[in-house]
JSON list of C-alpha atoms in Angstrom, two decimals:
[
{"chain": "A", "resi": 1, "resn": "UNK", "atom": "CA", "xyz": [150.10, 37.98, 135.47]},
{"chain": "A", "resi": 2, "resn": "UNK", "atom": "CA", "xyz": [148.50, 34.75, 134.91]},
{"chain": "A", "resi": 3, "resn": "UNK", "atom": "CA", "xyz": [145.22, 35.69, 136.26]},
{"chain": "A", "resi": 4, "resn": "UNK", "atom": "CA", "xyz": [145.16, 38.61, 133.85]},
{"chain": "A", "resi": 5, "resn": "UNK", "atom": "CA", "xyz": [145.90, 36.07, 131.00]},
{"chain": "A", "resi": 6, "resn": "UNK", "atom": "CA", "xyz": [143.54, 33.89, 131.45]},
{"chain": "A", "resi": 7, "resn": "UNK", "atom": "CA", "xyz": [140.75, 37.01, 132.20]},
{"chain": "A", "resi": 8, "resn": "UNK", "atom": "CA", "xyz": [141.96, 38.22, 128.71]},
{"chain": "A", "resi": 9, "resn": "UNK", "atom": "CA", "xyz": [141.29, 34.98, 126.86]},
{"chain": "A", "resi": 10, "resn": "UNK", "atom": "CA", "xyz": [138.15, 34.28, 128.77]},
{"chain": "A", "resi": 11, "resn": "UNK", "atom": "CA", "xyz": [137.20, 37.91, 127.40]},
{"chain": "A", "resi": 12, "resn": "UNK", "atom": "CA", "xyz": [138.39, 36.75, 123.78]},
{"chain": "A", "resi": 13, "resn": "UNK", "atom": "CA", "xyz": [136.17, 33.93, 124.30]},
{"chain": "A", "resi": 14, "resn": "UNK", "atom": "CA", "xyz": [133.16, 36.04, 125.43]},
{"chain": "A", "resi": 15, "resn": "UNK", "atom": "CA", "xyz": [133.07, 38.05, 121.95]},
{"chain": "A", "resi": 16, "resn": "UNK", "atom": "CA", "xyz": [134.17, 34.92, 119.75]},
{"chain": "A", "resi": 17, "resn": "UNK", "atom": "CA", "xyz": [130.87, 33.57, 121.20]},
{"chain": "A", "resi": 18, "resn": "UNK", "atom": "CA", "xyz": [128.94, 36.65, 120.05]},
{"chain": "A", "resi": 19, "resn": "UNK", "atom": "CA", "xyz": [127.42, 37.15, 123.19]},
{"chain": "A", "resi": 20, "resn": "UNK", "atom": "CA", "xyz": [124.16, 39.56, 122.45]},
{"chain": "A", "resi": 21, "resn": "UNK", "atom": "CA", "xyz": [124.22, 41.97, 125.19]},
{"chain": "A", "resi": 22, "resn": "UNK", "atom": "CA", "xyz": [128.13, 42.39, 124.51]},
{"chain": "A", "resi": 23, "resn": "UNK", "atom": "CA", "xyz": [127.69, 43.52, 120.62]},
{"chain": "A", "resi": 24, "resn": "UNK", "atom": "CA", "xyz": [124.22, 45.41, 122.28]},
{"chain": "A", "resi": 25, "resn": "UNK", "atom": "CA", "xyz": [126.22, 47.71, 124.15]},
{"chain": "A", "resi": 26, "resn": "UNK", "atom": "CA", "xyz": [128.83, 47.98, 121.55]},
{"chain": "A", "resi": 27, "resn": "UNK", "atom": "CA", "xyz": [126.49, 49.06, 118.67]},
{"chain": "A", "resi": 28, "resn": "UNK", "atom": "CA", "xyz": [124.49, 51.45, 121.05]},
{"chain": "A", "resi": 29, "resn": "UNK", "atom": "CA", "xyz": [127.78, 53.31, 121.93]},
{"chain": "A", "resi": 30, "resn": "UNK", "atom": "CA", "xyz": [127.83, 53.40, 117.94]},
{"chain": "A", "resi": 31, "resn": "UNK", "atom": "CA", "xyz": [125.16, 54.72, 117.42]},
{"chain": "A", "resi": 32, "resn": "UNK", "atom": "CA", "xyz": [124.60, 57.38, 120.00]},
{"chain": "A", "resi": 33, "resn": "UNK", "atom": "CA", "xyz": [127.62, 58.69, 119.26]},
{"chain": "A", "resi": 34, "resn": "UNK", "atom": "CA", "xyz": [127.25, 59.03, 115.37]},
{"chain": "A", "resi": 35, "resn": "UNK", "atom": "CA", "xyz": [124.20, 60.61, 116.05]},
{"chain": "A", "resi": 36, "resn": "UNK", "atom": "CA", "xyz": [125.66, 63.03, 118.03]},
{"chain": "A", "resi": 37, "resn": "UNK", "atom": "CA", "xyz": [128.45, 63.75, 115.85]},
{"chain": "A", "resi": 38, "resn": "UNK", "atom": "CA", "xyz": [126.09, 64.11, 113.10]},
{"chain": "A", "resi": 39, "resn": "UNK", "atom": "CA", "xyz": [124.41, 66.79, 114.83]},
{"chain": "A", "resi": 40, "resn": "UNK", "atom": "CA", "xyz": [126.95, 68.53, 116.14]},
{"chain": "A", "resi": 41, "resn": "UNK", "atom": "CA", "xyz": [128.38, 68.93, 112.52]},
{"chain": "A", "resi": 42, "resn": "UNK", "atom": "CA", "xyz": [125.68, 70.36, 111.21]},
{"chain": "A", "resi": 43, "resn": "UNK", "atom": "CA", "xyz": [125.99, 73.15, 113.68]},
{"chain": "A", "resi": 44, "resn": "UNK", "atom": "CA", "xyz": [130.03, 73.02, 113.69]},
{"chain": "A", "resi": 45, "resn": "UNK", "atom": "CA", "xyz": [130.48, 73.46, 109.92]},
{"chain": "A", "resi": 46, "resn": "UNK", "atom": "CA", "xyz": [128.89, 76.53, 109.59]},
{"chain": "A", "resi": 47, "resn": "UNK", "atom": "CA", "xyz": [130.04, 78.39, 112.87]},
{"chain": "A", "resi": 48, "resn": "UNK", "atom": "CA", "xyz": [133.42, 76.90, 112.09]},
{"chain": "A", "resi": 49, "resn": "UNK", "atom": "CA", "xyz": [133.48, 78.85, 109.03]},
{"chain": "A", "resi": 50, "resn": "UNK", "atom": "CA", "xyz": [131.87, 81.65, 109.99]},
{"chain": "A", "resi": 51, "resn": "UNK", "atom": "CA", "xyz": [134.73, 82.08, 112.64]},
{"chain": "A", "resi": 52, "resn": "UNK", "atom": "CA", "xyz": [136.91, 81.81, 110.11]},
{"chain": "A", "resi": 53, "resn": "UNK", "atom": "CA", "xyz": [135.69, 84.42, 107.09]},
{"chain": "A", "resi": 54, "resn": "UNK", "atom": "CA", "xyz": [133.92, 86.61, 109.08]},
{"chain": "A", "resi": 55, "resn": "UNK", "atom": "CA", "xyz": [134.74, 89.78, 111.34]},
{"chain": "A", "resi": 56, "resn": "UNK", "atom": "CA", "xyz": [132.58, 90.86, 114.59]},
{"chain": "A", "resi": 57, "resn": "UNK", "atom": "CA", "xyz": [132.93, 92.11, 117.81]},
{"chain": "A", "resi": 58, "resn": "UNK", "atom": "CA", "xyz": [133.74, 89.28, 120.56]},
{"chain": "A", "resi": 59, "resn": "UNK", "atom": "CA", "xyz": [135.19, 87.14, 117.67]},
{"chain": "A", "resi": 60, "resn": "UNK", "atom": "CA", "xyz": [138.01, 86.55, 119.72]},
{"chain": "A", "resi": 61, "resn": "UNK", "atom": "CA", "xyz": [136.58, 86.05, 122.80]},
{"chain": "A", "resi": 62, "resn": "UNK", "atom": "CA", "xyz": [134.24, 83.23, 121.29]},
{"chain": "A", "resi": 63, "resn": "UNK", "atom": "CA", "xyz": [137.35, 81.79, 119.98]},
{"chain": "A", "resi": 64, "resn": "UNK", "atom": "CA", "xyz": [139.29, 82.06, 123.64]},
{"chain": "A", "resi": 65, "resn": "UNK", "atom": "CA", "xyz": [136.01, 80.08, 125.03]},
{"chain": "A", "resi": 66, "resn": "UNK", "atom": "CA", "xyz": [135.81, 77.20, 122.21]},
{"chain": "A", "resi": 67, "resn": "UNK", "atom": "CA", "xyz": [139.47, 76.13, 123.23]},
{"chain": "A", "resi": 68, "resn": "UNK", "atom": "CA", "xyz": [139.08, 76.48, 126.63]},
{"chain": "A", "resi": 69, "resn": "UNK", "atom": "CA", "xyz": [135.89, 74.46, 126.44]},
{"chain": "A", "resi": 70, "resn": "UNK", "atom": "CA", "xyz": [137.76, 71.46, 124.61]},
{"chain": "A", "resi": 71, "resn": "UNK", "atom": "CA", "xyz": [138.77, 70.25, 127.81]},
{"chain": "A", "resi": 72, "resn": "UNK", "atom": "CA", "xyz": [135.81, 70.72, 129.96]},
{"chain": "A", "resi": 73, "resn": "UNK", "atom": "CA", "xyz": [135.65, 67.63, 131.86]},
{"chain": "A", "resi": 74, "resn": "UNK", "atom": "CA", "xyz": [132.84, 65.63, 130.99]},
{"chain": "A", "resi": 75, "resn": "UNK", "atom": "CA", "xyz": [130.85, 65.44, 134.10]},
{"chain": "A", "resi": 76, "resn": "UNK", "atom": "CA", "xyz": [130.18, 69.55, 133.86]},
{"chain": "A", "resi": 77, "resn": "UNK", "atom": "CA", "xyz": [128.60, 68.61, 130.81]},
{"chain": "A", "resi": 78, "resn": "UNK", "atom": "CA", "xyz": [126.47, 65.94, 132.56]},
{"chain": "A", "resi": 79, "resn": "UNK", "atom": "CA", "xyz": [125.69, 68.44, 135.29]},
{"chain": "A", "resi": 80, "resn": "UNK", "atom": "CA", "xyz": [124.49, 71.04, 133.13]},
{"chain": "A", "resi": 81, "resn": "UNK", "atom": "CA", "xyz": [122.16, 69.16, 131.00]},
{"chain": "A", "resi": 82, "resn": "UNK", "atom": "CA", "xyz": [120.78, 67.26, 133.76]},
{"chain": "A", "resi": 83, "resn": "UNK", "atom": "CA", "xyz": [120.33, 70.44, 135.73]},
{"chain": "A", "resi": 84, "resn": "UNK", "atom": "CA", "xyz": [118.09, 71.61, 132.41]},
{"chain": "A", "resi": 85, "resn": "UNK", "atom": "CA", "xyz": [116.08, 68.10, 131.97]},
{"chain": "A", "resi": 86, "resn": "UNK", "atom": "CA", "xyz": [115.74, 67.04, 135.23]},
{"chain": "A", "resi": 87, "resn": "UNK", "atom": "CA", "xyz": [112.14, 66.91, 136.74]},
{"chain": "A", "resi": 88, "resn": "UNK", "atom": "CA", "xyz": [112.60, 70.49, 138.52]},
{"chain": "A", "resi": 89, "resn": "UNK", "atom": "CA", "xyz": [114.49, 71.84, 135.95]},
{"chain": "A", "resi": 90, "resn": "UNK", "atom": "CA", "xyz": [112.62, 73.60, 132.70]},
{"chain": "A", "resi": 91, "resn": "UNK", "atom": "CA", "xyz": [112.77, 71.22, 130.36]},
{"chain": "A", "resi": 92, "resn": "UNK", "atom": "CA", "xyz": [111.91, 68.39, 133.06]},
{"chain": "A", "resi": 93, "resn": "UNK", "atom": "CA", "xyz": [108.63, 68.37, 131.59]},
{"chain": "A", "resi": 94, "resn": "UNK", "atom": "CA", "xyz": [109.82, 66.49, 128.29]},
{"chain": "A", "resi": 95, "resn": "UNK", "atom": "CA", "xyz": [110.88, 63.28, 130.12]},
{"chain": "A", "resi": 96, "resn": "UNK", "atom": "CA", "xyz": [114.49, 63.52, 128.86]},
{"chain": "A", "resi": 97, "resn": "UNK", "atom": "CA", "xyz": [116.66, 62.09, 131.71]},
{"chain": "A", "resi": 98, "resn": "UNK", "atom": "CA", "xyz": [117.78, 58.90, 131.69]},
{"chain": "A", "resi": 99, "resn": "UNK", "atom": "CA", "xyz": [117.33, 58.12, 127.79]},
{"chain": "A", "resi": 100, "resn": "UNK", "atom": "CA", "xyz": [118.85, 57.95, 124.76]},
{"chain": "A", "resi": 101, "resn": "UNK", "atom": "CA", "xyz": [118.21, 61.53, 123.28]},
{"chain": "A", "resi": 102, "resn": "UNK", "atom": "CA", "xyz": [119.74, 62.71, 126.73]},
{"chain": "A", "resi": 103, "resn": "UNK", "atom": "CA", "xyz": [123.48, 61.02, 125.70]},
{"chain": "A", "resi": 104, "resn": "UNK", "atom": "CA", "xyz": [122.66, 62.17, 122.41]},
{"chain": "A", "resi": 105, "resn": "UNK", "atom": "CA", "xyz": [122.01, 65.97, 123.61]},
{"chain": "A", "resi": 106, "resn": "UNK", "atom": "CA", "xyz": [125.09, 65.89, 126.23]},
{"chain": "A", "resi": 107, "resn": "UNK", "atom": "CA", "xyz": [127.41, 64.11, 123.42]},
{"chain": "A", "resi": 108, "resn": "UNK", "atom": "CA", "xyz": [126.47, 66.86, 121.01]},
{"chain": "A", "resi": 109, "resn": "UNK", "atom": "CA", "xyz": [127.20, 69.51, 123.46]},
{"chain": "A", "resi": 110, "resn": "UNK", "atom": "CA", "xyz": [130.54, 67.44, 124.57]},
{"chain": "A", "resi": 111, "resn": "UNK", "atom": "CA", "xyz": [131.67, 67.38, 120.78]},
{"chain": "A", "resi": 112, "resn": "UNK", "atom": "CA", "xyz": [130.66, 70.90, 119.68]},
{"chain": "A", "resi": 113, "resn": "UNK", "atom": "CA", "xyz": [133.34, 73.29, 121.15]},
{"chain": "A", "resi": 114, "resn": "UNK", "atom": "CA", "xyz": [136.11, 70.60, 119.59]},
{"chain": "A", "resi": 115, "resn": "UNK", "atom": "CA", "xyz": [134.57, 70.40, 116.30]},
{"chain": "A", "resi": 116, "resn": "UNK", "atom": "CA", "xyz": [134.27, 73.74, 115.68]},
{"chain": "A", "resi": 117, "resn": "UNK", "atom": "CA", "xyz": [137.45, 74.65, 116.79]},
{"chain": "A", "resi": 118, "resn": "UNK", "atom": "CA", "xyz": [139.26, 72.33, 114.36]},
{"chain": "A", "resi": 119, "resn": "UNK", "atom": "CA", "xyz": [137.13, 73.41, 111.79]},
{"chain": "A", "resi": 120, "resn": "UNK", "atom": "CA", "xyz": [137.73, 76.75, 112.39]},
{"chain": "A", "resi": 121, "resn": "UNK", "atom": "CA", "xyz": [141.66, 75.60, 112.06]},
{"chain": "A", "resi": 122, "resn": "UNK", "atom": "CA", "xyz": [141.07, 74.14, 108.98]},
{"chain": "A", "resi": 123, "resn": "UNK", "atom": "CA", "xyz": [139.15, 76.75, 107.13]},
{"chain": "A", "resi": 124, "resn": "UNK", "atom": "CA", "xyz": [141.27, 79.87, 108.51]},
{"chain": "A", "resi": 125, "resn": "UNK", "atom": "CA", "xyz": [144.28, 77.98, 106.40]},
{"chain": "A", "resi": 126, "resn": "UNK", "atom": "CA", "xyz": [141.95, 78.37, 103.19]},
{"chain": "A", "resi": 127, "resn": "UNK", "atom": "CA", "xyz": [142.85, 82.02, 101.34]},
{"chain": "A", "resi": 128, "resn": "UNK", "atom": "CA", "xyz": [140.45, 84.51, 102.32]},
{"chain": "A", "resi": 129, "resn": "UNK", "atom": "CA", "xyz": [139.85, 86.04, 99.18]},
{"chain": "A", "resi": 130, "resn": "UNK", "atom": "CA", "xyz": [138.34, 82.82, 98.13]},
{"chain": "A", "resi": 131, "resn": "UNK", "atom": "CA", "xyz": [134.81, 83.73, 98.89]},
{"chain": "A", "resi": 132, "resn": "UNK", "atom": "CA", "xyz": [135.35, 86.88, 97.34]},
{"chain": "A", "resi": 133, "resn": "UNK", "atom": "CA", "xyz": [136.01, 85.68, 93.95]},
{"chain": "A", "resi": 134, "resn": "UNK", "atom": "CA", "xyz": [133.86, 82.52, 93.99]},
{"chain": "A", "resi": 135, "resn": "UNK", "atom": "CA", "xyz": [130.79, 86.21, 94.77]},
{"chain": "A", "resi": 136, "resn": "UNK", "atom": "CA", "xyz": [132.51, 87.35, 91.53]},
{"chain": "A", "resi": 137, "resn": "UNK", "atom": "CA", "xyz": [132.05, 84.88, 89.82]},
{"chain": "A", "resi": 138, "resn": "UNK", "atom": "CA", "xyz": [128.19, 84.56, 90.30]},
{"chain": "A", "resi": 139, "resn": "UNK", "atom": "CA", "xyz": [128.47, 81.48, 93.09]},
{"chain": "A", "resi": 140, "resn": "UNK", "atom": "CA", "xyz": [125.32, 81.77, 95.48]},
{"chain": "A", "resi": 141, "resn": "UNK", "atom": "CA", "xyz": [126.50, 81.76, 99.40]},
{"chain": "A", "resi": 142, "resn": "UNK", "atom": "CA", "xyz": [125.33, 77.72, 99.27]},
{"chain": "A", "resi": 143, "resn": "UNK", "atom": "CA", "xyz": [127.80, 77.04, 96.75]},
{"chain": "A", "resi": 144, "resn": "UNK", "atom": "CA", "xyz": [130.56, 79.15, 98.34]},
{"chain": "A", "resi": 145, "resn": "UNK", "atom": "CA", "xyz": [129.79, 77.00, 101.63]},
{"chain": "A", "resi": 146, "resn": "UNK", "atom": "CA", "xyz": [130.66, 74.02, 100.29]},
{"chain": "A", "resi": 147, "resn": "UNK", "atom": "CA", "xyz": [133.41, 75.17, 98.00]},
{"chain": "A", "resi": 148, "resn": "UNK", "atom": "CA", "xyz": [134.89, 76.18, 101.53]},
{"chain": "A", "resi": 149, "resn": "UNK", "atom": "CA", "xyz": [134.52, 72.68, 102.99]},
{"chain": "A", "resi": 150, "resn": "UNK", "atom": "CA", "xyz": [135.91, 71.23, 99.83]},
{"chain": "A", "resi": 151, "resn": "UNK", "atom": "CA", "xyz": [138.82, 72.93, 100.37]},
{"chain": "A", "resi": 152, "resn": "UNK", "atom": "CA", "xyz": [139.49, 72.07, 103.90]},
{"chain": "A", "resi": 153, "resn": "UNK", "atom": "CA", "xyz": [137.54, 68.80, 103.21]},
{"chain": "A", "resi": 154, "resn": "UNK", "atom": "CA", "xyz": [140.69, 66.48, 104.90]},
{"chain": "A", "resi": 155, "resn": "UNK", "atom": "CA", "xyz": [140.78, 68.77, 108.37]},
{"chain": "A", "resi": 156, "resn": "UNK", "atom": "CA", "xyz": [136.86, 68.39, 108.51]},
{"chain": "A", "resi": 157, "resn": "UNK", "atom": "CA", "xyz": [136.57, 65.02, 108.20]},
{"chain": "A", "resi": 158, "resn": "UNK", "atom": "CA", "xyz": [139.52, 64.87, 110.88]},
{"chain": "A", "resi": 159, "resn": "UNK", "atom": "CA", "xyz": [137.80, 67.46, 113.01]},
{"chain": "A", "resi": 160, "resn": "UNK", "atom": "CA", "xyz": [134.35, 65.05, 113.08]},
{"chain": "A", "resi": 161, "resn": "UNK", "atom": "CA", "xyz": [136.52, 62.11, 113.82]},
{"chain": "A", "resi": 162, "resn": "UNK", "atom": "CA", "xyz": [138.51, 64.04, 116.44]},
{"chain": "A", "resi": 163, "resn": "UNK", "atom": "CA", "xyz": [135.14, 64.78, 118.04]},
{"chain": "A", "resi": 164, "resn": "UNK", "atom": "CA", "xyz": [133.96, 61.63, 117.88]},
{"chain": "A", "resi": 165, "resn": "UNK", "atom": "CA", "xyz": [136.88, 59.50, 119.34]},
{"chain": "A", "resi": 166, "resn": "UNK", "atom": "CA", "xyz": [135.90, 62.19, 122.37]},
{"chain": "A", "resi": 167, "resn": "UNK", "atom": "CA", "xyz": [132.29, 60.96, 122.70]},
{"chain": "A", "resi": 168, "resn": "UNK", "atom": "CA", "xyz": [132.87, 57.16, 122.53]},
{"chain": "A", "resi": 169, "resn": "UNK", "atom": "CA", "xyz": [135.04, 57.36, 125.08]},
{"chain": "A", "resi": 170, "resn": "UNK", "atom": "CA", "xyz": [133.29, 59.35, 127.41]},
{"chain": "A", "resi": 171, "resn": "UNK", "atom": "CA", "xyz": [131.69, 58.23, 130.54]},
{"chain": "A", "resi": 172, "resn": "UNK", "atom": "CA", "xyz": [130.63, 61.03, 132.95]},
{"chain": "A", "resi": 173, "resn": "UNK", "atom": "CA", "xyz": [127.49, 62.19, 130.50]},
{"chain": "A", "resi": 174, "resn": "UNK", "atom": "CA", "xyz": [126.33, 58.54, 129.49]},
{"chain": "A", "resi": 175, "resn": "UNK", "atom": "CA", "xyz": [126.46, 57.91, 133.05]},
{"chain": "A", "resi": 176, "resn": "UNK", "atom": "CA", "xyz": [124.65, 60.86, 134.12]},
{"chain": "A", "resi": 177, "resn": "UNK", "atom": "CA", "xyz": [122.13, 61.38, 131.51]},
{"chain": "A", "resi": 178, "resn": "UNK", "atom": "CA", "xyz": [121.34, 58.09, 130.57]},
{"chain": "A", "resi": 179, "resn": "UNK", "atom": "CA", "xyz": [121.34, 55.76, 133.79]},
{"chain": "A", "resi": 180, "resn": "UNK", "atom": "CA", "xyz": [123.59, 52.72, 132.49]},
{"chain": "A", "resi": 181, "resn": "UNK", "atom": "CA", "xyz": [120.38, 50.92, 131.87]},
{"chain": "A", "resi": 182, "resn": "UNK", "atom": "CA", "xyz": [120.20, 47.38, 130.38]},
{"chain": "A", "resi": 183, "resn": "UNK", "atom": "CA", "xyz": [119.00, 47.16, 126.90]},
{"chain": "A", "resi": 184, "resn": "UNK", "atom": "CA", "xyz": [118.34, 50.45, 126.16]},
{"chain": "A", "resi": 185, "resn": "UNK", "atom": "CA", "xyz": [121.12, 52.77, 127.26]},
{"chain": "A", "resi": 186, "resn": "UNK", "atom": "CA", "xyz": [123.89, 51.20, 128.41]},
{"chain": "A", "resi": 187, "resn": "UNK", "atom": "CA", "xyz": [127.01, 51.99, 126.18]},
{"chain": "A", "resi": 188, "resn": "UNK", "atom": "CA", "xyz": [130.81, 50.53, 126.31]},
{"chain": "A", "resi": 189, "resn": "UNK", "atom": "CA", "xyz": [132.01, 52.94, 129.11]},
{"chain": "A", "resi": 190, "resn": "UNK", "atom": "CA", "xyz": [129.03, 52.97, 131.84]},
{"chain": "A", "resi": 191, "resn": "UNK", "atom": "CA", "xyz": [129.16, 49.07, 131.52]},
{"chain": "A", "resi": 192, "resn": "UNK", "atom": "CA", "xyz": [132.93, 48.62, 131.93]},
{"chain": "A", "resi": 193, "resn": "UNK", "atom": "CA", "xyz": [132.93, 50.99, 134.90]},
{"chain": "A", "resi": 194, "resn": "UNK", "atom": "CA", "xyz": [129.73, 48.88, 136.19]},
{"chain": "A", "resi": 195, "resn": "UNK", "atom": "CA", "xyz": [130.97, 45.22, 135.12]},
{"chain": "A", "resi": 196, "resn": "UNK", "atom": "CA", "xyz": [134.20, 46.25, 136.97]},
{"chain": "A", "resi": 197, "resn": "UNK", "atom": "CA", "xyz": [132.98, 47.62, 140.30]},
{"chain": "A", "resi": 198, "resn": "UNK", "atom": "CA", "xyz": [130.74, 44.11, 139.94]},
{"chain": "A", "resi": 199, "resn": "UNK", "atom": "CA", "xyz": [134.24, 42.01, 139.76]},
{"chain": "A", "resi": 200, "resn": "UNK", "atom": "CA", "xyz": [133.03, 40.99, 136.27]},
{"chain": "A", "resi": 201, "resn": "UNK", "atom": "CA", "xyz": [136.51, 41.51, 134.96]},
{"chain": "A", "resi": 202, "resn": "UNK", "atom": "CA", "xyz": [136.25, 39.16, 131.93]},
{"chain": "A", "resi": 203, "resn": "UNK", "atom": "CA", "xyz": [133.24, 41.14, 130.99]},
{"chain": "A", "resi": 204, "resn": "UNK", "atom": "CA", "xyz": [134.41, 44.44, 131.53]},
{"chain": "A", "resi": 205, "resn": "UNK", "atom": "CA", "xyz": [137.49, 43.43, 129.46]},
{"chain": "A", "resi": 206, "resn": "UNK", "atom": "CA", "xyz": [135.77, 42.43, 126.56]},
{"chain": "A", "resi": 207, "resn": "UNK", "atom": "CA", "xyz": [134.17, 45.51, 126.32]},
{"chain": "A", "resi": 208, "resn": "UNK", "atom": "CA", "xyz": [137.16, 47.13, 126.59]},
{"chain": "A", "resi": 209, "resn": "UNK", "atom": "CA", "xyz": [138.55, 45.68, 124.13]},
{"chain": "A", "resi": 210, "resn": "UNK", "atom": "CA", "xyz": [136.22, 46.64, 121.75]},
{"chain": "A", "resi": 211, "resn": "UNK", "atom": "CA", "xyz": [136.42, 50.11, 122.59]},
{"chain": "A", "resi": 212, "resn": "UNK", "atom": "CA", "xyz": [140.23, 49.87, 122.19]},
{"chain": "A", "resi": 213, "resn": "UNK", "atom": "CA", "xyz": [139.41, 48.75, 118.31]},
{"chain": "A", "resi": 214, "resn": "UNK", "atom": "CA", "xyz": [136.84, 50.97, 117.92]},
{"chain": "A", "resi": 215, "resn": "UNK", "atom": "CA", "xyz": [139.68, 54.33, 118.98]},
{"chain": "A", "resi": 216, "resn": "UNK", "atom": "CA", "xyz": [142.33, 52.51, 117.21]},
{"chain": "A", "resi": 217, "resn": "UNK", "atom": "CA", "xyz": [140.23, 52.59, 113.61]},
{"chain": "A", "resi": 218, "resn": "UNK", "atom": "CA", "xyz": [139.49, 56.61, 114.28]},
{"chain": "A", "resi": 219, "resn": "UNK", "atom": "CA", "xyz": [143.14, 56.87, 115.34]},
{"chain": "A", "resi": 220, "resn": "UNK", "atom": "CA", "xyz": [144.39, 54.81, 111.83]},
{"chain": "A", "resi": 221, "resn": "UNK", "atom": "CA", "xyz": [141.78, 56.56, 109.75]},
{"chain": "A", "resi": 222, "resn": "UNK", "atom": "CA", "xyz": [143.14, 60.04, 111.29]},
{"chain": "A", "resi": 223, "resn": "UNK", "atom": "CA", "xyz": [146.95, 59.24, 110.94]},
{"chain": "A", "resi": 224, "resn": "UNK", "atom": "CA", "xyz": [145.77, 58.03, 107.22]},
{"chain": "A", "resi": 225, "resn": "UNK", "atom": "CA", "xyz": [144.16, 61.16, 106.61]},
{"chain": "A", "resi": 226, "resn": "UNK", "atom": "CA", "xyz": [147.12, 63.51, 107.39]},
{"chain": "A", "resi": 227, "resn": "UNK", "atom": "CA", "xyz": [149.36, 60.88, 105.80]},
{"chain": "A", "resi": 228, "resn": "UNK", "atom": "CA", "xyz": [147.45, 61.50, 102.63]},
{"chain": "A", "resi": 229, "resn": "UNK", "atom": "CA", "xyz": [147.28, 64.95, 103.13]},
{"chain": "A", "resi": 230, "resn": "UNK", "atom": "CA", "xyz": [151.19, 65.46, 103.17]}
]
């Protein structure tokens, strides 16, 4: 117990000093992940609500696959991409592996199945005549889009957040796809599991420990959200 005291105040100590490479790792797990998020909402959104309004064959089936895709671990994801950007695979050509728009692409594709799912949640809630008499009233399909999401505008935002707490945490795509490489794309996860296996447990903590903050805001803002939407 007292060794894991005084590795936890060493660890305060390491991010009251504002070590560089600490707040590095931290910001890059920031902003590979908002990126991704980012992109995977503007494919979500409109599937989500698609899913939602609209009728078609296999409709159900897509549905059945979304959900059961919201727990695929994350290391399928990894394989799958890295299978498709590796040097023998078809887009090895591109020089994807092992950078940042490789996290980015496996995050994306980590986040999209949740996102949409939620969002499809969300909107099938809404009244399905609305886009019927926002047509009848003259509204152009843009406008009834985002009356839609200004309905379900709470679930969304909690949907994206949902999606992203996944991504932030992960570590079997980072690892994968990116290479844990200093200074470029080495996020919070790949360098705890690497500081640890080092016996840098001070280090490892720290990070940690901003990752813990960083799930505890996006759980507070989402237990705000539903709060506010009671």
């Amino acid at each position: 117990m007292l060794m894991l005291l005084q590795s936890f105040s060493r660890a305060v100590q390491l991010l009251l000093s504002g070590n560089r490479e600490v707040f590095f790792i931290a910001f890059t797990s920031l902003q590979l992940s908002s990126i991704s998020i980012l992109i995977s909402s503007l494919i979500s959104l409109p599937l989500g609500v698609l899913l939602a309004f609209k009728d078609f064959s296999g409709r159900r089936v897509i549905i059945i696959i979304l959900n059961t895709m919201m727990s695929l671990p994350t290391v399928v994801i990894g394989l799958l991409v890295y299978s498709l950007i590796s040097r023998s695979g078809p887009l090895g050509g591109m020089g994807l592996l092992f950078s940042r728009g490789a996290i980015i692409i496996g995050q994306t594709l980590l986040s999209l199945p949740i996102i949409i799912s939620l969002v499809y949640g969300a909107i099938s809630r809404i009244d399905r005549r609305l886009p019927e008499t926002l047509t009848t009233l003259g509204a152009h399909p843009g406008d009834i889009f985002i009356m839609t999401l200004k309905e379900g505008k709470t679930a969304i935002l909690s949907a994206l957040l949902a999606g992203f707490g996944r991504v932030i945490g992960e570590v079997g795509v980072s690892m994968m796809l990116g290479g844990n490489i200093r200074w470029y794309t080495r996020t919070l996860t790949t360098a705890i599991a690497l500081e640890t296996s080092k016996g840098e447990f001070e280090l490892a903590l720290a990070l940690g420990l901003i990752l813990l903050v960083i799930s505890f805001a996006v759980n507070l803002i989402l237990h705000w959200l539903v709060k506010d939407e009671r």
